[in-house]
Short mmCIF file of C-alpha atoms and ligand atoms in Angstrom, two decimals:
data_model
loop_
_atom_site.label_atom_id
_atom_site.label_comp_id
_atom_site.label_asym_id
_atom_site.label_seq_id
_atom_site.Cartn_x
_atom_site.Cartn_y
_atom_site.Cartn_z
CA UNK G 75 -25.26 -3.49 35.48
CA UNK G 76 -24.09 -7.03 35.41
CA UNK G 77 -21.58 -7.36 32.69
CA UNK G 78 -21.59 -10.42 31.03
CA UNK G 79 -18.06 -9.99 31.44
CA UNK G 80 -15.72 -7.79 32.16
CA UNK G 81 -12.04 -6.85 30.07
CA UNK G 82 -8.99 -4.47 31.59
CA UNK G 83 -6.59 -3.18 29.70
CA UNK G 84 -3.02 -1.88 31.23
CA UNK G 85 -1.38 0.70 29.66
CA UNK G 86 -2.96 2.83 28.00
CA UNK G 87 -1.00 4.96 25.24
CA UNK G 88 -1.38 4.53 21.80
CA UNK G 89 -2.23 0.88 21.03
CA UNK G 90 -4.46 0.11 24.52
CA UNK G 91 -6.22 3.30 23.88
CA UNK G 92 -8.44 3.57 21.24
CA UNK G 93 -8.92 -0.40 20.80
CA UNK G 94 -10.15 -0.36 24.29
CA UNK G 95 -12.42 2.00 23.15
CA UNK G 96 -13.03 0.00 19.79
CA UNK G 97 -14.48 -2.70 21.84
CA UNK G 98 -16.32 -1.16 24.65
CA UNK G 99 -18.26 0.92 21.79
CA UNK G 100 -18.62 -2.56 19.48
CA UNK G 101 -19.66 -4.90 23.39
CA UNK G 102 -21.99 -3.09 25.15
CA UNK G 103 -22.45 -5.97 27.63
CA UNK G 104 -18.96 -6.21 27.96
CA UNK G 105 -17.62 -3.35 30.93
CA UNK G 106 -14.12 -2.12 29.84
CA UNK G 107 -11.63 -1.16 32.10
CA UNK G 108 -8.72 0.62 30.73
CA UNK G 109 -5.93 0.96 33.65
CA UNK G 110 -2.70 3.05 33.40
CA UNK G 111 0.08 4.10 36.63
CA UNK G 112 0.03 7.80 34.91
CA UNK G 113 -2.31 9.68 36.38
CA UNK G 114 -2.48 12.55 34.58
CA UNK G 115 -3.41 10.12 31.29
CA UNK G 116 -6.56 8.68 32.78
CA UNK G 117 -7.47 11.74 34.03
CA UNK G 118 -7.34 13.15 30.20
CA UNK G 119 -8.89 10.25 28.89
CA UNK G 120 -11.62 11.29 30.39
CA UNK G 121 -11.77 14.40 28.68
CA UNK G 122 -12.39 16.53 26.24
CA UNK G 123 -9.17 16.95 25.10
CA UNK G 124 -8.41 12.83 24.82
CA UNK G 125 -4.55 12.10 25.50
CA UNK G 126 -3.56 10.87 21.82
CA UNK G 127 -5.13 12.71 18.70
CA UNK G 128 -6.69 10.55 16.62
CA UNK G 129 -9.48 10.37 13.76
CA UNK G 130 -12.39 9.38 15.05
CA UNK G 131 -11.34 8.28 18.38
CA UNK G 132 -13.51 10.63 20.14
CA UNK G 133 -16.68 9.68 18.96
CA UNK G 134 -16.03 6.67 19.63
CA UNK G 135 -14.72 7.31 23.31
CA UNK G 136 -18.51 8.85 23.43
CA UNK G 137 -20.52 6.17 22.84
CA UNK G 138 -19.28 4.11 25.39
CA UNK G 139 -17.27 5.87 28.44
CA UNK G 140 -18.85 5.38 31.22
CA UNK G 141 -21.42 2.90 29.93
CA UNK G 142 -19.53 0.26 29.43
CA UNK G 143 -15.95 2.11 29.48
CA UNK G 144 -13.75 3.55 32.09
CA UNK G 145 -10.32 4.57 32.83
CA UNK G 146 -8.63 4.20 36.39
CA UNK G 147 -5.32 4.47 37.92
CA UNK G 148 -6.07 2.10 40.03
CA UNK G 149 -4.93 -0.94 39.15
CA UNK G 150 -4.94 -3.55 41.55
CA UNK G 151 -8.81 -3.85 41.61
CA UNK G 152 -8.97 -3.37 38.58
CA UNK G 153 -7.38 -7.06 38.07
CA UNK G 154 -9.72 -8.60 41.44
CA UNK G 155 -12.25 -7.88 39.35
CA UNK G 156 -11.18 -8.55 35.07
CA UNK G 157 -11.68 -11.62 33.40
CA UNK G 158 -9.87 -10.69 30.59
CA UNK G 159 -6.38 -8.51 31.21
CA UNK G 160 -5.00 -7.20 27.71
CA UNK G 161 -1.45 -5.63 28.59
CA UNK G 162 0.10 -2.96 26.09
CA UNK G 163 2.40 -1.37 28.47
CA UNK G 164 5.33 0.06 26.41
CA UNK G 165 8.41 -2.03 25.45
CA UNK G 166 11.20 0.52 24.60
CA UNK G 167 14.43 -0.59 22.62
CA UNK G 168 16.77 -1.67 26.00
CA UNK G 169 18.66 1.30 26.66
CA UNK G 170 21.44 -0.43 29.00
CA UNK G 171 23.16 -3.89 29.52
CA UNK G 172 23.04 -6.81 27.47
CA UNK G 173 21.39 -6.46 24.11
CA UNK G 174 21.51 -2.70 24.74
CA UNK G 175 19.94 -1.10 21.81
CA UNK G 176 18.19 -4.14 20.63
CA UNK G 177 16.19 -6.22 22.74
CA UNK G 178 13.61 -4.90 23.86
CA UNK G 179 13.59 -3.86 27.84
CA UNK G 180 10.95 -6.06 29.44
CA UNK G 181 10.90 -4.42 32.88
CA UNK G 182 7.28 -2.91 32.49
CA UNK G 183 5.77 -5.94 31.15
CA UNK G 184 7.59 -8.18 34.21
CA UNK G 185 6.25 -6.33 37.10
CA UNK G 186 2.90 -6.20 35.13
CA UNK G 187 2.45 -9.18 35.13
CA UNK G 188 3.96 -9.68 38.28
CA UNK G 189 0.99 -6.80 40.14
CA UNK G 190 -1.83 -9.64 37.88
CA UNK G 191 -0.53 -12.57 40.21
CA UNK G 192 -0.86 -10.54 43.62
CA UNK G 193 -3.91 -8.85 42.62
CA UNK G 194 -5.32 -11.81 41.66
CA UNK G 195 -8.44 -14.14 43.38
CA UNK G 196 -9.92 -15.94 40.35
CA UNK G 197 -8.53 -17.15 37.33
CA UNK G 198 -7.69 -15.07 34.00
CA UNK G 199 -6.79 -14.67 30.44
CA UNK G 200 -4.04 -12.71 30.06
CA UNK G 201 -3.04 -10.86 26.82
CA UNK G 202 -0.24 -9.55 25.19
CA UNK G 203 -0.73 -6.31 23.16
CA UNK G 204 2.04 -5.50 23.90
CA UNK G 205 5.07 -6.52 20.90
CA UNK G 206 6.68 -8.54 22.10
CA UNK G 207 9.84 -10.97 21.61
CA UNK G 208 8.48 -14.13 20.30
CA UNK G 209 8.68 -16.61 24.00
CA UNK G 210 7.65 -13.79 25.76
CA UNK G 211 4.31 -15.50 26.05
CA UNK G 212 6.05 -18.17 27.77
CA UNK G 213 8.46 -16.58 29.92
CA UNK G 214 5.12 -14.42 31.36
CA UNK G 215 2.77 -17.74 31.91
CA UNK G 216 5.48 -18.97 34.31
CA UNK G 217 6.38 -15.57 36.45
CA UNK G 218 1.80 -15.86 36.40
CA UNK G 219 1.66 -19.99 37.94
CA UNK G 220 4.63 -20.07 39.94
CA UNK G 221 3.12 -19.26 43.44
CA UNK G 222 -0.29 -19.32 41.88
CA UNK G 223 -2.17 -22.18 43.63
CA UNK G 224 -5.48 -22.03 43.15
CA UNK G 225 -5.63 -19.25 40.67
CA UNK G 226 -4.37 -19.78 36.81
CA UNK G 227 -3.37 -17.98 34.07
CA UNK G 228 -3.74 -18.77 30.12
CA UNK G 229 -1.04 -16.25 28.26
CA UNK G 230 -2.33 -15.46 25.00
CA UNK G 231 -0.91 -13.08 22.53
CA UNK G 232 -3.40 -10.31 20.83
CA UNK G 233 -0.79 -8.38 18.59
CA UNK G 234 -2.19 -4.94 17.35
CA UNK G 235 -1.74 -3.93 13.37
CA UNK G 236 -2.88 -0.19 13.96
CA UNK G 237 -1.18 2.49 12.46
CA UNK G 238 -1.30 6.16 13.77
CA UNK G 239 -4.01 8.20 12.17
CA UNK G 240 -5.73 5.68 10.39
CA UNK G 241 -6.04 3.60 14.18
CA UNK G 242 -9.93 3.53 14.59
CA UNK G 243 -10.43 2.65 10.83
CA UNK G 244 -7.44 0.42 11.67
CA UNK G 245 -9.97 -1.33 14.24
CA UNK G 246 -13.00 -1.49 13.10
CA UNK G 247 -12.05 -2.82 9.67
CA UNK G 248 -9.02 -4.83 10.20
CA UNK G 249 -7.35 -7.11 7.68
CA UNK G 250 -6.63 -9.79 10.20
CA UNK G 251 -6.97 -10.03 13.92
CA UNK G 252 -4.62 -12.26 15.01
CA UNK G 253 -5.27 -14.33 18.68
CA UNK G 254 -1.96 -16.90 19.15
CA UNK G 255 -2.30 -19.62 22.35
CA UNK G 256 -1.08 -22.06 23.55
CA UNK G 257 -2.47 -25.59 21.78
CA UNK G 258 -4.03 -27.17 24.82
CA UNK G 259 -8.16 -27.48 25.21
CA UNK G 260 -7.57 -24.86 28.25
CA UNK G 261 -5.58 -22.92 25.78
CA UNK G 262 -8.10 -23.08 22.97
CA UNK G 263 -10.48 -22.15 25.35
CA UNK G 264 -9.54 -19.73 26.58
CA UNK G 265 -8.91 -18.67 22.80
CA UNK G 266 -12.07 -18.61 21.94
CA UNK G 267 -12.50 -15.67 24.86
CA UNK G 268 -10.19 -13.43 23.58
CA UNK G 269 -12.13 -14.93 19.41
CA UNK G 270 -15.72 -13.96 20.47
CA UNK G 271 -15.17 -10.65 21.73
CA UNK G 272 -13.17 -9.09 17.95
CA UNK G 273 -16.39 -11.78 16.33
CA UNK G 274 -19.27 -8.99 16.83
CA UNK G 275 -17.59 -6.80 14.62
CA UNK G 276 -15.17 -8.89 13.03
CA UNK G 277 -15.96 -10.95 10.30
CA UNK G 278 -15.29 -14.80 11.29
CA UNK G 279 -12.87 -15.43 8.13
CA UNK G 280 -10.82 -12.68 9.48
CA UNK G 281 -10.00 -13.86 12.64
CA UNK G 282 -7.03 -16.29 12.96
CA UNK G 283 -6.04 -18.28 15.09
CA UNK G 284 -1.92 -19.74 15.35
CA UNK G 285 0.32 -20.89 18.62
CA UNK G 286 1.44 -18.49 20.24
CA UNK G 287 4.83 -17.81 19.06
CA UNK G 288 3.47 -17.95 15.48
CA UNK G 289 1.27 -15.09 16.52
CA UNK G 290 4.46 -13.11 17.80
CA UNK G 291 6.61 -13.38 15.10
CA UNK G 292 4.28 -12.32 12.78
CA UNK G 293 4.13 -8.61 14.74
CA UNK G 294 7.67 -8.30 14.58
CA UNK G 295 7.82 -9.94 10.41
CA UNK G 296 4.64 -7.33 9.45
CA UNK G 297 6.31 -4.94 10.71
CA UNK G 298 9.92 -5.79 9.46
CA UNK G 299 8.35 -6.71 5.90
CA UNK G 300 6.70 -3.30 6.19
CA UNK G 301 10.26 -1.23 6.59
CA UNK G 302 11.88 -2.87 4.54
CA UNK G 303 9.66 -1.90 1.46
CA UNK G 304 10.06 2.27 3.07
CA UNK G 305 13.77 1.32 2.87
CA UNK G 306 13.84 -0.40 -0.78
CA UNK G 307 12.06 2.32 -2.09
CA UNK G 308 14.46 5.13 -0.52
CA UNK G 309 18.22 3.18 -1.33
CA UNK G 310 16.34 3.50 -4.93
CA UNK G 311 15.47 7.18 -4.44
CA UNK G 312 19.51 7.72 -3.90
CA UNK G 313 20.07 5.95 -7.54
CA UNK G 314 17.32 8.05 -9.01
CA UNK G 315 18.81 11.09 -8.23
CA UNK G 316 22.39 10.51 -9.41
CA UNK G 317 20.28 8.60 -12.91
CA UNK G 318 17.98 11.02 -13.69
CA UNK G 319 15.02 8.39 -12.94
CA UNK G 320 12.39 9.33 -11.26
CA UNK G 321 11.21 7.11 -7.68
CA UNK G 322 7.45 8.36 -7.45
CA UNK G 323 7.51 6.42 -12.05
CA UNK G 324 9.69 3.43 -10.47
CA UNK G 325 7.12 2.90 -7.79
CA UNK G 326 4.29 3.10 -9.71
CA UNK G 327 5.71 0.87 -12.50
CA UNK G 328 6.78 -1.77 -9.78
CA UNK G 329 3.37 -1.25 -7.43
CA UNK G 330 1.57 -2.54 -10.63
CA UNK G 331 3.05 -5.48 -10.72
CA UNK G 332 0.38 -7.73 -8.35
CA UNK G 333 2.94 -9.16 -6.48
CA UNK G 334 4.76 -6.21 -5.45
CA UNK G 335 1.51 -3.82 -5.01
CA UNK G 336 1.23 -0.22 -4.50
CA UNK G 337 1.44 0.52 -0.94
CA UNK G 338 4.31 1.84 0.86
CA UNK G 339 6.45 2.17 -1.63
CA UNK G 340 6.86 6.17 -0.99
CA UNK G 341 10.12 7.45 -0.66
CA UNK G 342 11.04 9.80 2.50
CA UNK G 343 13.44 11.30 4.03
CA UNK G 344 12.48 7.27 5.86
CA UNK G 345 10.29 6.42 8.28
CA UNK G 346 9.55 6.98 12.08
CA UNK G 347 6.80 5.61 14.88
CA UNK G 348 7.67 3.47 17.77
CA UNK G 349 7.69 0.55 16.07
CA UNK G 350 9.52 0.36 12.97
CA UNK G 351 13.01 0.62 14.00
CA UNK G 352 12.61 -1.22 17.48
CA UNK G 353 10.79 -4.75 15.78
CA UNK G 354 13.01 -4.81 13.37
CA UNK G 355 15.83 -4.69 16.34
CA UNK G 356 14.61 -6.72 18.50
CA UNK G 357 14.22 -9.36 15.12
CA UNK G 358 17.68 -8.59 14.69
CA UNK G 359 18.84 -9.18 18.47
CA UNK G 360 16.33 -12.25 18.44
CA UNK G 361 18.41 -13.90 15.41
CA UNK G 362 21.91 -13.03 16.61
CA UNK G 363 20.65 -15.06 20.59
CA UNK G 364 19.13 -17.87 18.07
CA UNK G 365 22.98 -17.53 15.97
CA UNK G 366 21.77 -16.95 13.17
CA UNK G 367 24.16 -14.10 12.68
CA UNK G 368 23.66 -13.85 8.54
CA UNK G 369 20.27 -13.61 9.10
CA UNK G 370 20.60 -10.86 11.73
CA UNK G 371 22.50 -8.76 9.23
CA UNK G 372 20.29 -8.92 6.47
CA UNK G 373 17.17 -7.31 9.07
CA UNK G 374 19.80 -4.49 10.04
CA UNK G 375 20.97 -3.01 6.56
CA UNK G 376 16.77 -2.48 6.55
CA UNK G 377 17.56 0.32 10.08
CA UNK G 378 20.80 1.43 8.44
CA UNK G 379 19.23 2.25 5.12
CA UNK G 380 16.64 4.52 7.50
CA UNK G 381 19.83 6.13 8.68
CA UNK G 382 21.35 6.88 5.70
CA UNK G 383 18.31 8.41 4.24
CA UNK G 384 18.26 11.18 7.14
CA UNK G 385 21.69 11.49 6.58
CA UNK G 386 21.43 11.80 2.89
CA UNK G 387 18.54 14.56 3.43
CA UNK G 388 20.90 16.91 5.65
CA UNK G 389 23.57 16.20 3.52
CA UNK G 390 21.73 17.56 0.94
CA UNK G 391 20.46 20.56 2.35
CA UNK G 392 23.88 21.65 3.69
CA UNK G 393 25.37 20.75 -0.64
CA UNK G 394 22.45 23.22 -2.10
CA UNK G 395 23.19 25.73 0.95
CA UNK G 396 27.07 26.86 -0.74
CA UNK G 397 28.08 24.44 2.12
CA UNK G 398 27.24 26.36 5.12
CA UNK G 399 24.16 27.08 7.23
CA UNK G 400 25.97 28.55 10.35
CA UNK G 401 24.01 30.87 11.22
CA UNK G 402 21.00 30.48 8.74
CA UNK G 403 17.28 30.28 9.07
CA UNK G 404 15.82 26.74 8.50
CA UNK G 405 12.01 26.10 9.11
CA UNK G 406 11.02 22.74 9.21
CA UNK G 407 7.07 22.07 8.34
CA UNK G 408 6.54 19.42 9.65
CA UNK G 409 7.57 17.05 13.15
CA UNK G 410 5.15 14.12 13.90
CA UNK G 411 6.33 10.82 12.17
CA UNK G 412 3.79 11.12 9.99
CA UNK G 413 0.80 12.54 9.59
CA UNK G 414 -3.22 12.93 10.96
CA UNK G 415 -0.67 12.11 14.00
CA UNK G 416 1.15 14.31 17.28
CA UNK G 417 3.04 11.46 17.76
CA UNK G 418 7.43 12.23 17.71
CA UNK G 419 8.55 8.51 18.48
CA UNK G 420 11.33 8.37 15.83
CA UNK G 421 10.27 10.51 13.76
CA UNK G 422 12.16 11.59 11.57
CA UNK G 423 12.66 15.38 11.91
CA UNK G 424 14.33 14.04 15.61
CA UNK G 425 17.14 13.62 13.93
CA UNK G 426 17.55 16.01 10.80
CA UNK G 427 16.42 18.94 13.35
CA UNK G 428 19.62 17.75 15.56
CA UNK G 429 22.15 17.68 12.92
CA UNK G 430 21.10 20.35 11.76
CA UNK G 431 21.36 22.23 14.89
CA UNK G 432 25.09 20.53 15.20
CA UNK G 433 25.41 22.79 11.95
CA UNK G 434 24.94 25.24 13.91
CA UNK G 435 21.57 26.72 11.34
CA UNK G 436 18.74 27.86 13.44
CA UNK G 437 15.72 25.42 13.08
CA UNK G 438 11.85 27.51 13.39
CA UNK G 439 9.78 24.05 14.48
CA UNK G 440 6.29 24.11 12.92
CA UNK G 441 3.69 21.35 13.48
CA UNK G 442 -0.29 21.90 13.18
CA UNK G 443 -0.17 18.95 16.05
CA UNK G 444 2.75 17.92 17.67
CA UNK G 445 4.48 21.35 19.41
CA UNK G 446 4.36 19.98 22.68
CA UNK G 447 6.71 16.86 22.14
CA UNK G 448 9.05 18.65 19.92
CA UNK G 449 9.81 20.74 23.03
CA UNK G 450 9.62 18.25 25.21
CA UNK G 451 11.81 16.06 22.43
CA UNK G 452 14.34 18.57 21.72
CA UNK G 453 14.66 19.82 25.56
CA UNK G 454 18.57 18.93 25.94
CA UNK G 455 19.65 20.91 23.02
CA UNK G 456 20.73 25.33 22.46
CA UNK G 457 17.30 26.86 23.24
CA UNK G 458 18.91 29.78 21.29
CA UNK G 459 19.04 27.98 17.76
CA UNK G 460 15.32 26.68 18.27
CA UNK G 461 11.78 27.97 17.56
CA UNK G 462 8.74 26.71 17.69
CA UNK G 463 6.13 28.40 16.08
CA UNK G 464 2.29 27.15 15.40
CA UNK G 465 1.69 28.66 12.63
CA UNK G 466 3.99 27.58 9.02
CA UNK G 467 3.46 31.78 7.52
CA UNK G 468 5.55 32.94 10.78
CA UNK G 469 7.96 29.75 10.46
CA UNK G 470 8.82 30.49 7.41
CA UNK G 471 9.21 34.13 7.39
CA UNK G 472 13.32 35.23 7.27
CA UNK G 473 13.94 31.88 6.15
CA UNK G 474 16.75 30.54 3.87
CA UNK G 475 15.31 27.41 3.29
CA UNK G 476 12.07 25.20 4.21
CA UNK G 477 12.03 21.14 4.72
CA UNK G 478 9.27 19.29 4.92
CA UNK G 479 9.28 16.61 7.51
CA UNK G 480 5.91 15.34 7.12
CA UNK G 481 3.08 15.17 4.65
CA UNK G 482 0.37 16.85 6.00
CA UNK G 483 -2.50 18.04 3.75
CA UNK G 484 -2.00 21.72 4.77
CA UNK G 485 1.34 21.85 3.59
CA UNK G 486 -0.12 20.89 0.31
CA UNK G 487 -2.26 23.74 0.07
CA UNK G 488 -0.37 26.83 1.70
CA UNK G 489 0.10 29.94 -0.35
CA UNK G 490 4.05 29.26 -1.11
CA UNK G 491 3.97 32.45 -2.92
CA UNK G 492 3.67 34.31 0.01
CA UNK G 493 6.60 31.94 1.77
CA UNK G 494 8.75 32.64 -0.87
CA UNK G 495 8.10 36.79 -0.86
CA UNK G 496 8.45 36.62 3.19
CA UNK G 497 12.31 34.35 3.10
CA UNK G 498 15.74 34.92 2.42
CA UNK G 499 17.30 34.43 -1.19
CA UNK G 500 17.98 32.68 -2.95
CA UNK G 501 14.86 30.38 -1.23
CA UNK G 502 15.36 26.61 -0.59
CA UNK G 503 13.02 24.39 -0.45
CA UNK G 504 13.13 20.06 0.28
CA UNK G 505 10.71 17.98 0.09
CA UNK G 506 11.00 15.44 2.35
CA UNK G 507 8.05 13.84 1.36
CA UNK G 508 7.13 14.74 -2.26
CA UNK G 509 4.27 16.49 -1.63
CA UNK G 510 4.67 19.57 -3.33
CA UNK G 511 4.80 20.52 -6.49
CA UNK G 512 8.09 21.17 -8.04
CA UNK G 513 7.37 23.04 -10.86
CA UNK G 514 4.96 25.22 -9.16
CA UNK G 515 7.55 26.33 -6.82
CA UNK G 516 10.05 26.65 -9.10
CA UNK G 517 8.17 28.91 -11.40
CA UNK G 518 7.84 30.79 -7.52
CA UNK G 519 11.35 31.19 -7.12
CA UNK G 520 12.29 28.85 -5.79
CA UNK G 521 14.94 25.96 -5.95
CA UNK G 522 13.47 22.96 -5.84
CA UNK G 523 15.02 19.45 -4.04
CA UNK G 524 12.43 16.80 -3.42
CA UNK G 525 13.02 13.31 -2.41
CA UNK G 526 14.83 10.73 -6.49
CA UNK G 527 13.30 13.03 -8.40
CA UNK G 528 14.79 15.50 -10.12
CA UNK G 529 14.75 18.92 -8.80
CA UNK G 530 14.97 22.24 -10.58
CA UNK G 531 17.85 24.96 -8.88
CA UNK G 532 18.00 28.09 -9.85
CA UNK G 533 21.32 28.47 -9.27
C1 UDX N 172 3.05 -0.07 23.63
C2 UDX N 172 4.38 -0.48 23.17
O1 UDX N 172 5.12 -0.01 23.04
C3 UDX N 172 4.28 -1.28 21.99
O2 UDX N 172 5.19 -2.02 21.99
C4 UDX N 172 3.42 -1.84 21.77
O3 UDX N 172 3.40 -2.82 20.46
C5 UDX N 172 1.51 -1.19 22.10
O4 UDX N 172 2.08 -0.86 23.92
P1 UDX N 172 1.29 2.19 22.98
O5 UDX N 172 0.45 1.81 23.27
O6 UDX N 172 2.11 2.97 22.03
O7 UDX N 172 2.65 1.01 22.81
O8 UDX N 172 3.02 3.23 24.49
P2 UDX N 172 2.85 3.73 24.98
O9 UDX N 172 1.76 4.96 24.58
O10 UDX N 172 3.98 4.23 25.53
O11 UDX N 172 1.75 3.37 25.82
C6 UDX N 172 2.34 3.26 26.84
C7 UDX N 172 0.76 2.58 28.60
O12 UDX N 172 1.39 2.17 29.46
C8 UDX N 172 1.73 4.28 29.69
O13 UDX N 172 0.73 5.16 29.58
C9 UDX N 172 2.17 4.06 30.54
O14 UDX N 172 1.73 5.11 31.24
C10 UDX N 172 1.44 2.70 30.25
N1 UDX N 172 2.31 1.72 32.12
C11 UDX N 172 4.25 1.41 31.65
C12 UDX N 172 1.85 1.30 33.06
O15 UDX N 172 0.31 1.66 32.97
N2 UDX N 172 2.41 0.85 33.81
C13 UDX N 172 3.75 0.19 34.02
O16 UDX N 172 4.39 -0.45 34.32
C14 UDX N 172 4.15 0.78 32.71
C1 UDX N 173 3.17 0.88 11.96
C2 UDX N 173 2.15 -0.63 11.50
O1 UDX N 173 1.96 0.16 9.79
C3 UDX N 173 1.37 -0.72 11.62
O2 UDX N 173 0.89 -2.16 11.34
C4 UDX N 173 2.24 -1.41 13.15
O3 UDX N 173 0.94 -1.64 14.28
C5 UDX N 173 2.40 0.12 14.15
O4 UDX N 173 3.41 0.53 13.30
P1 UDX N 173 2.52 3.69 12.09
O5 UDX N 173 3.83 3.37 12.56
O6 UDX N 173 1.51 3.51 12.83
O7 UDX N 173 2.44 1.60 11.81
O8 UDX N 173 3.07 4.20 10.62
P2 UDX N 173 2.82 3.27 9.40
O9 UDX N 173 1.88 3.90 9.00
O10 UDX N 173 3.17 2.08 9.03
O11 UDX N 173 4.31 4.86 9.25
C6 UDX N 173 5.30 4.07 9.12
C7 UDX N 173 6.51 4.61 8.91
O12 UDX N 173 6.48 5.04 7.39
C8 UDX N 173 5.86 6.53 9.11
O13 UDX N 173 6.85 7.38 9.75
C9 UDX N 173 5.73 6.98 7.61
O14 UDX N 173 5.95 8.25 7.20
C10 UDX N 173 6.68 5.85 6.70
N1 UDX N 173 6.16 5.44 5.60
C11 UDX N 173 5.05 4.73 5.36
C12 UDX N 173 6.81 6.11 4.38
O15 UDX N 173 8.25 6.40 4.55
N2 UDX N 173 6.78 5.42 3.03
C13 UDX N 173 5.70 5.12 3.36
O16 UDX N 173 4.97 4.16 2.02
C14 UDX N 173 5.05 4.10 4.29
#
């Protein structure tokens, strides 16, 4: 079949995979190829057992795979035939050299840019989908257009705002699509090409076009603001615990103010996920780089507060459990960084598990989707102190405490009388997500400690 347009995405991860599946399903006349150097990932995308768990994803992939959606490891040939190339390779926080711990590690991005240049024999539009520091597109344009005699590259920014667990809904019905491009005739034409893809299903008024830097910076800023709300409410949760106020009531009261709004005000053990911390640190690094140390310090505090919240949670567990947890079995309910995903990147559960193991507790990890990732994440720790168990009832057997790490619906619906009966006494329940009914659990016999709300102790 002849396709009107050929789109390629390099990077078949959490962002690239679902985004391209939706583009392919909505634009049947466009050929969409997803390429990745990871052969297993590419193979898995073509089975019933997709490499990532995302509600609704399988159905979308099925509508298009083999029709106009294809997966390959042959990145070079895919580049050669593409008109528009989205790049969504990972851009982790640098672990070495200048900017270590804050700046983005751009090595995969640059390597990909060079490969695009080598394999291109016709003009291409290159779209940064990965979240990148401001002005990366400009640098990439220089790399791409250096030595490229007969070929021209237009580099655009089209950041992704999807959240894991709701990725398909977010893609099908986005609040906005943002496309940044150079303010030249060529640049504007390139932007229009990408606009026309999204316009298959997104109303025009929700497709914003800006200059490249605004687009890049908007992504970092959106994530920084969202994370800031969580750190803000978590800081108030700490104060609630001291004063007897209830953080849920405070969040509800302030959220009714239209200027504040109700979303992203759930107190928790802290935010996780691959983006928030990485993007804020990236913003901090940029501010430092541009000589704005006060601005950098302001945003860095959002990350520090998040770390403090996790540590506070563990300290509270230890102090409630008579100041020692050596040898005590503690069941962690959930390991994913939030519900409805198997993703464990930067999950607060990982930090909590590590701190508990440092205190020589025995940690039992259970999660409906993230156990394989948990095994990998905790591989460097003494395995005699860790048990992985898919059944939450078994995980809680003989445990001194259960701690809710992820707000899986399943954990709200468990038979806590049965769990209580199988646990060591006194039985502790630490609710790091505020999803359980404190009074009902107390009546069963637990000592219950939620976040930012009065707990109920039987001791
Ligand atoms: C990634 C970035 O982490 C994030 O900053 C950005 O906003 C979007 O892209 P994600 O899709 O979650 O997010 O990353 P990941 O699931 O790790 O997928 C990246 C994929 O790129 C991996 O499958 C990896 O194999 C692939 N890759 C990486 C390449 O194909 N080539 C490379 O050179 C490097
Ligand atoms: C986020 C952004 O929402 C998305 O727009 C961007 O493209 C990528 O980063 P994601 O990381 O998938 O998406 O999840 P999100 O739903 O934002 O949650 C992030 C973390 O914050 C999770 O650990 C979640 O449990 C936590 N959270 C969220 C809270 O603790 N309280 C809240 O009120 C909301």
